[in-house]
PDB file of C-alpha atoms in Angstrom:
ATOM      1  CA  UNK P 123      14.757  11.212   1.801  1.00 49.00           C
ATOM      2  CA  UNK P 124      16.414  12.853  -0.797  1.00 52.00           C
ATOM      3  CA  UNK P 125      17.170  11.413  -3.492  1.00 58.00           C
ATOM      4  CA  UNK P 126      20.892  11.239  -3.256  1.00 55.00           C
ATOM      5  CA  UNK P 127      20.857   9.364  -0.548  1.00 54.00           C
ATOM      6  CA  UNK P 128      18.760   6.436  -2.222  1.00 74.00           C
ATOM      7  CA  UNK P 129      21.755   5.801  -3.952  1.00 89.00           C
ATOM      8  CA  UNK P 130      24.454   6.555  -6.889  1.00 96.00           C
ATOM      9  CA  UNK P 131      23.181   5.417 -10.639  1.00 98.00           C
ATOM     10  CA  UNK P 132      26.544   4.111 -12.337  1.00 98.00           C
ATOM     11  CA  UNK P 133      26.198   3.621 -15.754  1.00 98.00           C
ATOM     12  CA  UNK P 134      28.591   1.850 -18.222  1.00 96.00           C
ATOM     13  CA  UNK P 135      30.010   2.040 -21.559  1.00 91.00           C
ATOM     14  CA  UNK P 136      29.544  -1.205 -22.632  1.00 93.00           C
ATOM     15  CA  UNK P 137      28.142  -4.540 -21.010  1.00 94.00           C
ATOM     16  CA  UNK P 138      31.189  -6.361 -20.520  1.00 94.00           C
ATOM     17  CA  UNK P 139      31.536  -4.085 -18.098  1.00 96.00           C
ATOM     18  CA  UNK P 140      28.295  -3.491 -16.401  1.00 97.00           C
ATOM     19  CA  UNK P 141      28.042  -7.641 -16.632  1.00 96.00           C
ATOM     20  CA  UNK P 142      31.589  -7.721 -14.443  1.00 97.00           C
ATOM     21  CA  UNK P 143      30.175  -5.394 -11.962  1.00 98.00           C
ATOM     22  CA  UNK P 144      27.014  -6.921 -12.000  1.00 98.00           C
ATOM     23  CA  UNK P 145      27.314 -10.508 -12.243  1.00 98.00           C
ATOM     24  CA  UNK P 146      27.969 -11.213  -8.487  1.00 98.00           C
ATOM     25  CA  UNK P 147      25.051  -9.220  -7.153  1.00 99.00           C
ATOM     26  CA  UNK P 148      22.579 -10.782  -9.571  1.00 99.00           C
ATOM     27  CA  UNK P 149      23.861 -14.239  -8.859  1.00 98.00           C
ATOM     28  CA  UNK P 150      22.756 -13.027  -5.086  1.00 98.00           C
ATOM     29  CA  UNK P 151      19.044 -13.655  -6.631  1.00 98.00           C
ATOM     30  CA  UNK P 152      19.784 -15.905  -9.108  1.00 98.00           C
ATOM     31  CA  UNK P 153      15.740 -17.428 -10.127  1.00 98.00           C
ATOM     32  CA  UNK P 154      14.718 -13.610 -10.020  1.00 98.00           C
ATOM     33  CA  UNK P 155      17.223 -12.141 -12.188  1.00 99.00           C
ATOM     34  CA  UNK P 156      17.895 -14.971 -14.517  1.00 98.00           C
ATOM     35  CA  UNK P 157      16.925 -13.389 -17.748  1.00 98.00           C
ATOM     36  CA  UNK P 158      19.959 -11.286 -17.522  1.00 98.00           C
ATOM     37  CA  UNK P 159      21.792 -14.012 -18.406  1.00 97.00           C
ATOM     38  CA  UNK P 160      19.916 -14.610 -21.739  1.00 94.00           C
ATOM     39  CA  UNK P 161      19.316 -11.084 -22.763  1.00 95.00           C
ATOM     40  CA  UNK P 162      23.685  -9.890 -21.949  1.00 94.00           C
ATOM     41  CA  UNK P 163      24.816 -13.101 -24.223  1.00 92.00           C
ATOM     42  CA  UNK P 164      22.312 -12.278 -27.049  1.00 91.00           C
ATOM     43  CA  UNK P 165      23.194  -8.484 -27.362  1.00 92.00           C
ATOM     44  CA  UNK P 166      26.670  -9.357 -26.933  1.00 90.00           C
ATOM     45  CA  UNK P 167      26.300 -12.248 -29.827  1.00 88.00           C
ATOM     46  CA  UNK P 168      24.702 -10.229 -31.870  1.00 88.00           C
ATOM     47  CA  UNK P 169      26.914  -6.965 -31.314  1.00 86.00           C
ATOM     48  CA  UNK P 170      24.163  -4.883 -30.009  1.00 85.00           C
ATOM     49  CA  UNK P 171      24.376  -2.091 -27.391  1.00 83.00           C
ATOM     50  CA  UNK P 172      22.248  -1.164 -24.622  1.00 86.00           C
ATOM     51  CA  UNK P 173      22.227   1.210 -21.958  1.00 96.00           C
ATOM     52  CA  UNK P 174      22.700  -0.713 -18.676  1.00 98.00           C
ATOM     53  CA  UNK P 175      23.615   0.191 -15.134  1.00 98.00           C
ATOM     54  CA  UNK P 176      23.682  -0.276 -11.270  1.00 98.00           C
ATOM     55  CA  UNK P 177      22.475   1.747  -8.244  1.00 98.00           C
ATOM     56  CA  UNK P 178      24.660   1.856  -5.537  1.00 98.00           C
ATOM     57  CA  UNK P 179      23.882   2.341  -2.119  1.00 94.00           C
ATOM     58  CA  UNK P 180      26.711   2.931   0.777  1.00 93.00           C
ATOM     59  CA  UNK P 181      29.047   1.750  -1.933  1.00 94.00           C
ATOM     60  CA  UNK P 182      27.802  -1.520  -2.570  1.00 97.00           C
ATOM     61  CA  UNK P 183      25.164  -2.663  -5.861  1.00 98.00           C
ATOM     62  CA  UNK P 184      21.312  -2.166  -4.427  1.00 98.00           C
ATOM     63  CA  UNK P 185      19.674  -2.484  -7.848  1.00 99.00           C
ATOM     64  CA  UNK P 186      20.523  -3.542 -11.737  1.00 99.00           C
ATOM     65  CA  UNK P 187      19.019  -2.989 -14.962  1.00 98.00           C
ATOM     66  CA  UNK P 188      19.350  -2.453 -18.458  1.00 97.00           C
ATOM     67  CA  UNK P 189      16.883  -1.164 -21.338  1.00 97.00           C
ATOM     68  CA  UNK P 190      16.131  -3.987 -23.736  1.00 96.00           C
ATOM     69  CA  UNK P 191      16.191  -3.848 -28.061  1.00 94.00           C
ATOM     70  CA  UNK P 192      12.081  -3.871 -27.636  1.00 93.00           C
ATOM     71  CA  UNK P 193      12.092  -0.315 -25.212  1.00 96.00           C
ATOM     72  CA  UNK P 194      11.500  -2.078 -21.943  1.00 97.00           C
ATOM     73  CA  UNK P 195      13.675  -1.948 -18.984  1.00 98.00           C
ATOM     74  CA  UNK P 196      14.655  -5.349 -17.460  1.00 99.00           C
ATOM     75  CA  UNK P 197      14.719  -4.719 -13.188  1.00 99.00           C
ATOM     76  CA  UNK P 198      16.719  -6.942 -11.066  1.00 99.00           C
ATOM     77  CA  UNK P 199      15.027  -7.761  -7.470  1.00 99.00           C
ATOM     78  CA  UNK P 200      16.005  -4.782  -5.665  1.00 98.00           C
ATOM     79  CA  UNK P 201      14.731  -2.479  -2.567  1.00 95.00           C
ATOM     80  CA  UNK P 202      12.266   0.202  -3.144  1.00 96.00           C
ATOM     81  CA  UNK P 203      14.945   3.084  -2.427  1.00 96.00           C
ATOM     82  CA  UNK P 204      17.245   1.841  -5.438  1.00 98.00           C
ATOM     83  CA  UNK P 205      14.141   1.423  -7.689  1.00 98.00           C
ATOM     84  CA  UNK P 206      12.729   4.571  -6.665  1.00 97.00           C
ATOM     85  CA  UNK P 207      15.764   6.539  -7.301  1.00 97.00           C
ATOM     86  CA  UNK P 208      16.656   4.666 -10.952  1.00 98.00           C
ATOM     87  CA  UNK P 209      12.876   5.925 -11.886  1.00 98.00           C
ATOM     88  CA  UNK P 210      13.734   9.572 -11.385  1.00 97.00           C
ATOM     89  CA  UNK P 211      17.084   9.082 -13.115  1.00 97.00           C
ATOM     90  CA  UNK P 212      15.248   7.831 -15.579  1.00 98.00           C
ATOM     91  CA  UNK P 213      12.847  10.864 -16.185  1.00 96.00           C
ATOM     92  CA  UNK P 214      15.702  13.126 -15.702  1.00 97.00           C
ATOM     93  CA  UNK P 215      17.425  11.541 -18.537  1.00 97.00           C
ATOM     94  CA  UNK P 216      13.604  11.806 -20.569  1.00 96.00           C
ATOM     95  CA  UNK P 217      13.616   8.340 -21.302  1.00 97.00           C
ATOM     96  CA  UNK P 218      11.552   7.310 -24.058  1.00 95.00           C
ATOM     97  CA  UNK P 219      10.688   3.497 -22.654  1.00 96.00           C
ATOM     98  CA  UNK P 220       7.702   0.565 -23.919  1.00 95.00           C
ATOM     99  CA  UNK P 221       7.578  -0.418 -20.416  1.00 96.00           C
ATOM    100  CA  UNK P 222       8.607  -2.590 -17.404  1.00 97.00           C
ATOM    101  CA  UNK P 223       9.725  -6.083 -16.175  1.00 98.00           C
ATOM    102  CA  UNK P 224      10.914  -8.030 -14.065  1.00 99.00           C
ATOM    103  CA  UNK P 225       9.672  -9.179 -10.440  1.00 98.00           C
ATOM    104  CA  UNK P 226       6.482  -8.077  -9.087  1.00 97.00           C
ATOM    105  CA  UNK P 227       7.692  -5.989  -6.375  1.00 97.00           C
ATOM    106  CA  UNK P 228      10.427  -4.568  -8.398  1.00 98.00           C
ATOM    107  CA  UNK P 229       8.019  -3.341 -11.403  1.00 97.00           C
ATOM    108  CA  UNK P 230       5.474  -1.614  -8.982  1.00 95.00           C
ATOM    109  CA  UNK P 231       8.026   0.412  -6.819  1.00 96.00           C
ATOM    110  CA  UNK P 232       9.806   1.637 -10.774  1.00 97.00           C
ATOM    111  CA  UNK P 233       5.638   2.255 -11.883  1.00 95.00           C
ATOM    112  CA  UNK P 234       4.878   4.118  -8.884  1.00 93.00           C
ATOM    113  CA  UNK P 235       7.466   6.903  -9.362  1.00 95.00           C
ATOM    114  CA  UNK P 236       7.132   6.187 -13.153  1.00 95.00           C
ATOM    115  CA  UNK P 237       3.749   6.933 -13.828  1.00 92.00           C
ATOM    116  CA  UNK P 238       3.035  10.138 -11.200  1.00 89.00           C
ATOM    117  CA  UNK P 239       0.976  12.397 -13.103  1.00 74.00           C
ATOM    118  CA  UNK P 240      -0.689  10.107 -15.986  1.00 75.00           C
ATOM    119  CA  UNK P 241      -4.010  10.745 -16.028  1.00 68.00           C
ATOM    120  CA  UNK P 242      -4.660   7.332 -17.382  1.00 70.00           C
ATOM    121  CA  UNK P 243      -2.884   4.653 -15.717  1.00 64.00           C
ATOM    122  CA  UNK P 244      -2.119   1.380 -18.204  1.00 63.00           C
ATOM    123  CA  UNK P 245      -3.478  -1.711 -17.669  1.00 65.00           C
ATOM    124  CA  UNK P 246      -1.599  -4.020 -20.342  1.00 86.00           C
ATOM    125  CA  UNK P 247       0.467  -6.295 -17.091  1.00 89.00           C
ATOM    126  CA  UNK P 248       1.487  -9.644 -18.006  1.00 91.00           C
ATOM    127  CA  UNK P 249       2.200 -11.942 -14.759  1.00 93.00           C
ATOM    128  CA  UNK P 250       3.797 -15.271 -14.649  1.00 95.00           C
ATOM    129  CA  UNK P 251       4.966 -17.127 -11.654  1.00 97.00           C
ATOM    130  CA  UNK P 252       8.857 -18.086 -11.165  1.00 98.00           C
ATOM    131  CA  UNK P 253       9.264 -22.053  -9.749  1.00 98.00           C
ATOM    132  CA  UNK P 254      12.333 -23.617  -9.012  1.00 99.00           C
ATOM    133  CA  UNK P 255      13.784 -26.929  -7.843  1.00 99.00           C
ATOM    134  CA  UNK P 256      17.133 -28.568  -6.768  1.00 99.00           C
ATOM    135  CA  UNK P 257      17.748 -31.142  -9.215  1.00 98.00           C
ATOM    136  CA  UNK P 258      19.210 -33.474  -6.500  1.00 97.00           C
ATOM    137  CA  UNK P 259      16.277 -33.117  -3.710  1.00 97.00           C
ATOM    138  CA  UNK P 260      13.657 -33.641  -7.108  1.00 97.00           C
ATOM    139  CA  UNK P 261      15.323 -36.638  -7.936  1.00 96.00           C
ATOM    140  CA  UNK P 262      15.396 -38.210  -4.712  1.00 96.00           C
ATOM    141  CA  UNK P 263      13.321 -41.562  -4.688  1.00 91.00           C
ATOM    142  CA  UNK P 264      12.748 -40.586  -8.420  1.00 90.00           C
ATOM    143  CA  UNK P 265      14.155 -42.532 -11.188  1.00 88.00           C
ATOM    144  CA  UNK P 266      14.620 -39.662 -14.224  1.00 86.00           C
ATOM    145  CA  UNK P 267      11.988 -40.213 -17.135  1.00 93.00           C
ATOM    146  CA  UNK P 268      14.470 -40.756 -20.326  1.00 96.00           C
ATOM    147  CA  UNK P 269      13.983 -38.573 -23.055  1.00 98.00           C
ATOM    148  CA  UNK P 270      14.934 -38.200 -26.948  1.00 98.00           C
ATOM    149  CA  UNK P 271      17.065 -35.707 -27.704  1.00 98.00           C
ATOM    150  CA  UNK P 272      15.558 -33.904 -30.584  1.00 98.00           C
ATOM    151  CA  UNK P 273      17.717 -34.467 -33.855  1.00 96.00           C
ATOM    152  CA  UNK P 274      17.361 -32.009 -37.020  1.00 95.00           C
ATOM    153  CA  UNK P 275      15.686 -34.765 -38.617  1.00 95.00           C
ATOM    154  CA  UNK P 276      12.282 -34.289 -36.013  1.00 94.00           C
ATOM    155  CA  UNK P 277      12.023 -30.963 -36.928  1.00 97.00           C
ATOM    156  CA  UNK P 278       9.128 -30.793 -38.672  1.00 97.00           C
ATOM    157  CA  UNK P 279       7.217 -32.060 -36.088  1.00 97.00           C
ATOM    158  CA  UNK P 280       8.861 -29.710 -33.398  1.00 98.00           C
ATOM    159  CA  UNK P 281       8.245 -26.861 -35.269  1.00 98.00           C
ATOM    160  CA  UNK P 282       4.780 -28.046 -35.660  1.00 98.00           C
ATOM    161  CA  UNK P 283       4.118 -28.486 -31.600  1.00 98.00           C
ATOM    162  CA  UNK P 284       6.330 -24.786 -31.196  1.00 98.00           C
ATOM    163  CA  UNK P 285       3.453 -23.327 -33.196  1.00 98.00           C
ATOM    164  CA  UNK P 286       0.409 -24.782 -31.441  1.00 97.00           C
ATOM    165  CA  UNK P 287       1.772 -24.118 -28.240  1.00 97.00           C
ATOM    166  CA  UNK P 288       2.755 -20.320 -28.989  1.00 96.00           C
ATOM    167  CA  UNK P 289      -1.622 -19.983 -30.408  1.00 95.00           C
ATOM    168  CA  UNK P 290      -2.635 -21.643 -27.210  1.00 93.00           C
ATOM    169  CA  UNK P 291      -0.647 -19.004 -24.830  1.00 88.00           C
ATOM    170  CA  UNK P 292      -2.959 -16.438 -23.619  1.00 81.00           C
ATOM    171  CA  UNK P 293      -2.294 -14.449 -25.278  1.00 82.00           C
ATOM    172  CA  UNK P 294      -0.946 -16.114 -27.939  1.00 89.00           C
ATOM    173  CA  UNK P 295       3.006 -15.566 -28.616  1.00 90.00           C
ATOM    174  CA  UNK P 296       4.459 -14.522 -31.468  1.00 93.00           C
ATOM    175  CA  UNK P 297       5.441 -18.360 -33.067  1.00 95.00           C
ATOM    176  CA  UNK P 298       8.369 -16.516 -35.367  1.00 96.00           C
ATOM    177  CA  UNK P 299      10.368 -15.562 -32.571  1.00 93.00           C
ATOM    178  CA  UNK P 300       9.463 -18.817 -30.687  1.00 96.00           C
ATOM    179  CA  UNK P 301      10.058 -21.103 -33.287  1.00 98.00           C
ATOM    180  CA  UNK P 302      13.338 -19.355 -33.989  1.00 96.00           C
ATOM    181  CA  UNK P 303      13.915 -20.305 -30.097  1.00 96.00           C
ATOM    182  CA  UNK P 304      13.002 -23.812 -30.351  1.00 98.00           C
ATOM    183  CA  UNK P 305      15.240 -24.380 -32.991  1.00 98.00           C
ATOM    184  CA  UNK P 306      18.277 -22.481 -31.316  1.00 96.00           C
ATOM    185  CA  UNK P 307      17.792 -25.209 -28.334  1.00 98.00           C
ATOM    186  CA  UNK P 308      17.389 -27.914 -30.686  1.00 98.00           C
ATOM    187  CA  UNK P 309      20.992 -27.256 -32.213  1.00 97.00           C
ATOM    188  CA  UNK P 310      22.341 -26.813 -28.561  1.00 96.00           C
ATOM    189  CA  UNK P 311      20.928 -30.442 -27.701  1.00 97.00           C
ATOM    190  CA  UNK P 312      18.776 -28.963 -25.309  1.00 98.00           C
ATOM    191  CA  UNK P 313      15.755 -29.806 -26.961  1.00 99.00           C
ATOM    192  CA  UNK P 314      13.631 -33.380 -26.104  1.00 99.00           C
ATOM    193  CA  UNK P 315      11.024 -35.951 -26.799  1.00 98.00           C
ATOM    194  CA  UNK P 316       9.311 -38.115 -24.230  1.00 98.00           C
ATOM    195  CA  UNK P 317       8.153 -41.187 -26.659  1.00 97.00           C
ATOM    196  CA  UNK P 318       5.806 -44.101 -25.332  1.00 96.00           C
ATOM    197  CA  UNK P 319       5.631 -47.301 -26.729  1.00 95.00           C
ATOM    198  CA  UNK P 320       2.853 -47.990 -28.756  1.00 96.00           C
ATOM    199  CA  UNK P 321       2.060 -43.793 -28.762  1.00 96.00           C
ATOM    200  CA  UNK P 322       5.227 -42.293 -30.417  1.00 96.00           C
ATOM    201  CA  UNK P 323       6.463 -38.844 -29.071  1.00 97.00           C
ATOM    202  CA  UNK P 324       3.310 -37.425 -26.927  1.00 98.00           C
ATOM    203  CA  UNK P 325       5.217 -34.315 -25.058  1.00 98.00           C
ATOM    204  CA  UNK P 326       8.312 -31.853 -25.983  1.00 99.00           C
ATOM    205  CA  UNK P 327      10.442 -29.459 -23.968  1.00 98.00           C
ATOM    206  CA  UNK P 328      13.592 -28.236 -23.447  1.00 99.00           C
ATOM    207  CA  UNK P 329      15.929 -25.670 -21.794  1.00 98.00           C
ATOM    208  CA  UNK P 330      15.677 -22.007 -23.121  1.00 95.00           C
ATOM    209  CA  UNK P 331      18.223 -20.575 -21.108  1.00 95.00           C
ATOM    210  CA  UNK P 332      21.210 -20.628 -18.455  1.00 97.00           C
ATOM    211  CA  UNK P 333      22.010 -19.162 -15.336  1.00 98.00           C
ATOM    212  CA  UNK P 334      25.684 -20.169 -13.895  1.00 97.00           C
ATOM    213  CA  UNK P 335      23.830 -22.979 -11.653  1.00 98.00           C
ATOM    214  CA  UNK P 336      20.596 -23.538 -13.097  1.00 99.00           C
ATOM    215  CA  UNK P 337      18.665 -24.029 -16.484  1.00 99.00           C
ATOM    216  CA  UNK P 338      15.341 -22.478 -17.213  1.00 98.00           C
ATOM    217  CA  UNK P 339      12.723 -24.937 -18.666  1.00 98.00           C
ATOM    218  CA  UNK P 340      10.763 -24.313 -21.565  1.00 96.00           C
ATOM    219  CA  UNK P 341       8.127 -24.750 -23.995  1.00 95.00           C
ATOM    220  CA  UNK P 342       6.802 -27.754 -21.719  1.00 97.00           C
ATOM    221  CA  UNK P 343       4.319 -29.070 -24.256  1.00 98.00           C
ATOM    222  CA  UNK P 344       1.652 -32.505 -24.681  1.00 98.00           C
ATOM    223  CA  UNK P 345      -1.069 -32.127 -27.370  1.00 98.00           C
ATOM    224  CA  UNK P 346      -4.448 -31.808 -26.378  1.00 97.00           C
ATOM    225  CA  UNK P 347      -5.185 -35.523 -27.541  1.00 97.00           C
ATOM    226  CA  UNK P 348      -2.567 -37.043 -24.876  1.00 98.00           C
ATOM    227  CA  UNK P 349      -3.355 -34.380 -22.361  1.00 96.00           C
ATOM    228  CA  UNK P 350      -4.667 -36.110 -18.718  1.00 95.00           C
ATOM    229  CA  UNK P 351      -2.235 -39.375 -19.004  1.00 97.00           C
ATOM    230  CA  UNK P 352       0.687 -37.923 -16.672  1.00 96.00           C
ATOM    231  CA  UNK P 353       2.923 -37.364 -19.825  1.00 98.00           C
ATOM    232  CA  UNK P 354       3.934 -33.416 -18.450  1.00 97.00           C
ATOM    233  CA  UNK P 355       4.626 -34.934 -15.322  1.00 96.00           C
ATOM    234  CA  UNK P 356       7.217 -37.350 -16.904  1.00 97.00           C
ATOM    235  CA  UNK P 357       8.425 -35.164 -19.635  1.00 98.00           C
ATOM    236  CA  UNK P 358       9.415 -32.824 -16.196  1.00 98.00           C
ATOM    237  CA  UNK P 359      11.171 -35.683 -14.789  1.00 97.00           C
ATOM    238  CA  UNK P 360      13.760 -35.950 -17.326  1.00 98.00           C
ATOM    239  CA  UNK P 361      13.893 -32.623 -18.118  1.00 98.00           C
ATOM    240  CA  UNK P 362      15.599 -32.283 -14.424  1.00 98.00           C
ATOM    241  CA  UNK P 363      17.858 -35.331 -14.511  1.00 98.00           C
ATOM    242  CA  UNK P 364      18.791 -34.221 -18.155  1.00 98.00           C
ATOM    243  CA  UNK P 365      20.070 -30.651 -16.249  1.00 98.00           C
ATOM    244  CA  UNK P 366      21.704 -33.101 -13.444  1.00 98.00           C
ATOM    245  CA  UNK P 367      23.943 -34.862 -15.918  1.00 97.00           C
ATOM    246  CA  UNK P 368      24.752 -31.460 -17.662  1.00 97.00           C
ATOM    247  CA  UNK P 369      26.122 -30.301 -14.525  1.00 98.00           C
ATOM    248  CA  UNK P 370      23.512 -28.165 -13.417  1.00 98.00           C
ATOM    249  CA  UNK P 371      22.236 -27.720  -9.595  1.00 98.00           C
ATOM    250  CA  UNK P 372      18.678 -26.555 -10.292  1.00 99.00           C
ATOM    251  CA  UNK P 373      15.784 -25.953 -12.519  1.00 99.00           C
ATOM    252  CA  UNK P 374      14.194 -22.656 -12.917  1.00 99.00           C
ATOM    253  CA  UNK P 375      10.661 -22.117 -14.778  1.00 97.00           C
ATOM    254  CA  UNK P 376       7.811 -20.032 -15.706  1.00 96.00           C
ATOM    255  CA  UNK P 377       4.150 -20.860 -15.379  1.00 95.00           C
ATOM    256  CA  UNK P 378       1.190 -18.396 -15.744  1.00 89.00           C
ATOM    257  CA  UNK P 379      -1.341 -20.810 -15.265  1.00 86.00           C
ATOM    258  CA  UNK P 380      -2.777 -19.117 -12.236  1.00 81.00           C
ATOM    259  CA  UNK P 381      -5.649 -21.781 -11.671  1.00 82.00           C
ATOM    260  CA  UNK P 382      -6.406 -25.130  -9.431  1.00 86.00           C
ATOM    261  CA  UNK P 383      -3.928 -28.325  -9.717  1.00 86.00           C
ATOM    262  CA  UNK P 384      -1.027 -26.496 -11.250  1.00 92.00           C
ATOM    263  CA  UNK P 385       1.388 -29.651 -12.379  1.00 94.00           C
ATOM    264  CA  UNK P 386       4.329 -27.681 -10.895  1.00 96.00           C
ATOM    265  CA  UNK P 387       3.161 -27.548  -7.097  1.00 96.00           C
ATOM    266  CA  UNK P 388       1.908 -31.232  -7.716  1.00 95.00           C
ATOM    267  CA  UNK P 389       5.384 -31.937  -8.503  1.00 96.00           C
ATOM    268  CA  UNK P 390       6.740 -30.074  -5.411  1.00 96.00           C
ATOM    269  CA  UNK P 391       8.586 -27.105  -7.281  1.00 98.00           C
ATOM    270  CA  UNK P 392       9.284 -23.883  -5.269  1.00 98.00           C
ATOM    271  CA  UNK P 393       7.404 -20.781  -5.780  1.00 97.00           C
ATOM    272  CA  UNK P 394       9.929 -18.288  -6.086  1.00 98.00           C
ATOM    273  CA  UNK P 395       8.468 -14.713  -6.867  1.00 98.00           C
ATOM    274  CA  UNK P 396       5.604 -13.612  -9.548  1.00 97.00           C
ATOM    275  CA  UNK P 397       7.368 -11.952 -12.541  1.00 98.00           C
ATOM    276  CA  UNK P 398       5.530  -9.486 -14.749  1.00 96.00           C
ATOM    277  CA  UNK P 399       5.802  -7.197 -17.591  1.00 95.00           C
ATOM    278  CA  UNK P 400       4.078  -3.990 -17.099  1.00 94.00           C
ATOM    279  CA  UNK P 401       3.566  -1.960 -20.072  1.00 93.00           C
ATOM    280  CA  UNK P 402       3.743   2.153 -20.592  1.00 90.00           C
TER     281      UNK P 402
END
């Protein structure tokens, strides 16, 4: 098949427009593309250009990306013809990207083509799996944990729990960036305490990011002292009525615990599609 025929690579000047094109399309797969969301409104806030653009196939969108500030390319979900031709675009236009993301199936079909002829294949992949629920099936029979919402005066101790939990991620996350994060959702008021009686506040989380219909959880964190007493699974509860009475129709989130008992299938969240970051 040549490569032609795989599709048309339409680029944009700017991305207000490639969003308007694109918005519809990623919406299509809204849990798998959802970081466009968050990555379009912070280049746009912060007046930052990137090269973005669609592949079109038969004249309609097959495939969207767009090369992040860091040097990787963000891939929507898309078929293996669309990724397959955006990778030789890509090396025709000599490229000089960090890497790769997006979903699984996505990243490998882009590698594939990507890496022909490297003698020494990376092995630097990060995988996480994307879960979802609908706010109003999760709730049903449930009465909604409630939570504190996080007031400037806490943050101390936020910014305390934001830095454990970015030196217990393997690996461990840069807590700058993270913190910086925490306290973006904290000014939002989309940043909250579960608080016991007779315990105090024993787990934080909030909500990182929006798609048009969902919120992506985040930073879902107890300290290892409070750990085993069911205080995730509550914090988790609220967390989804607090999107309900924002207006929100589901949750999105990201686990990469890969192991036994994983809190999110004990809750009955979806398993969506594994996400990774493969790096060049």
């Amino acid at each position: 098949m040549s490569q032609q025929t795989m599709g048309k690579v339409q680029t944009y000047r700017d991305l207000a427009s490639f969003f308007r094109n694109a918005s519809g399309f990623l919406l299509g797969a809204e849990f798998e593309n959802n970081l466009f969301w968050e990555v379009i409104q912070k280049l746009q806030e912060s007046g930052k250009s990137a090269w973005s653009g669609n592949v079109f196939h038969k004249g309609e969108i097959s495939l969207s990306s767009l090369i992040l500030p860091s040097g990787y390319l963000l891939l929507s979900k898309g078929n293996r013809d669309a990724l397959i031709r955006l990778a030789h675009y890509g090396k025709s236009k000599k490229w000089k990207i960090q890497g790769v993301t997006g979903p699984e199936k996505s990243v490998l079909s882009f590698a594939s083509v990507w890496l022909e002829g490297v003698k020494e294949a990376p092995l630097d992949k990060k995988e996480f799996m994307i879960y979802s629920t609908s706010c109003i099936s999760f709730l049903k029979g449930r009465k909604p944990t409630l939570l504190k919402v996080v007031e400037p005066s806490s943050w101390p101790r936020a910014q305390a729990w934001t830095t454990l939990y970015a030196n217990e991620a393997d690996p461990p996350l840069e807590s700058s960036s993270l913190v910086s994060m925490t306290r973006s959702m904290m000014l939002k008021g989309n940043l909250f305490l579960l608080r016991k009686e007779g315990v105090g506040a024993c787990a934080m989380g909030g909500f990182g990011r929006a798609t048009p219909r969902s919120f992506v959880i985040n930073e879902v964190f107890v300290p290892k002292e409070l750990r085993g007493r069911g205080y995730g699974k509550e914090l988790i509860s609220g967390l989804v009525g607090q999107a309900a009475a924002k207006g929100k129709r589901d949750c999105i989130l990201f686990s990469d615990y890969g192991g036994p008992n994983n809190l999110y299938d004990r809750l009955g969240f979806k398993k969506i599609v594994k996400f990774c970051e493969q790096s060049f």
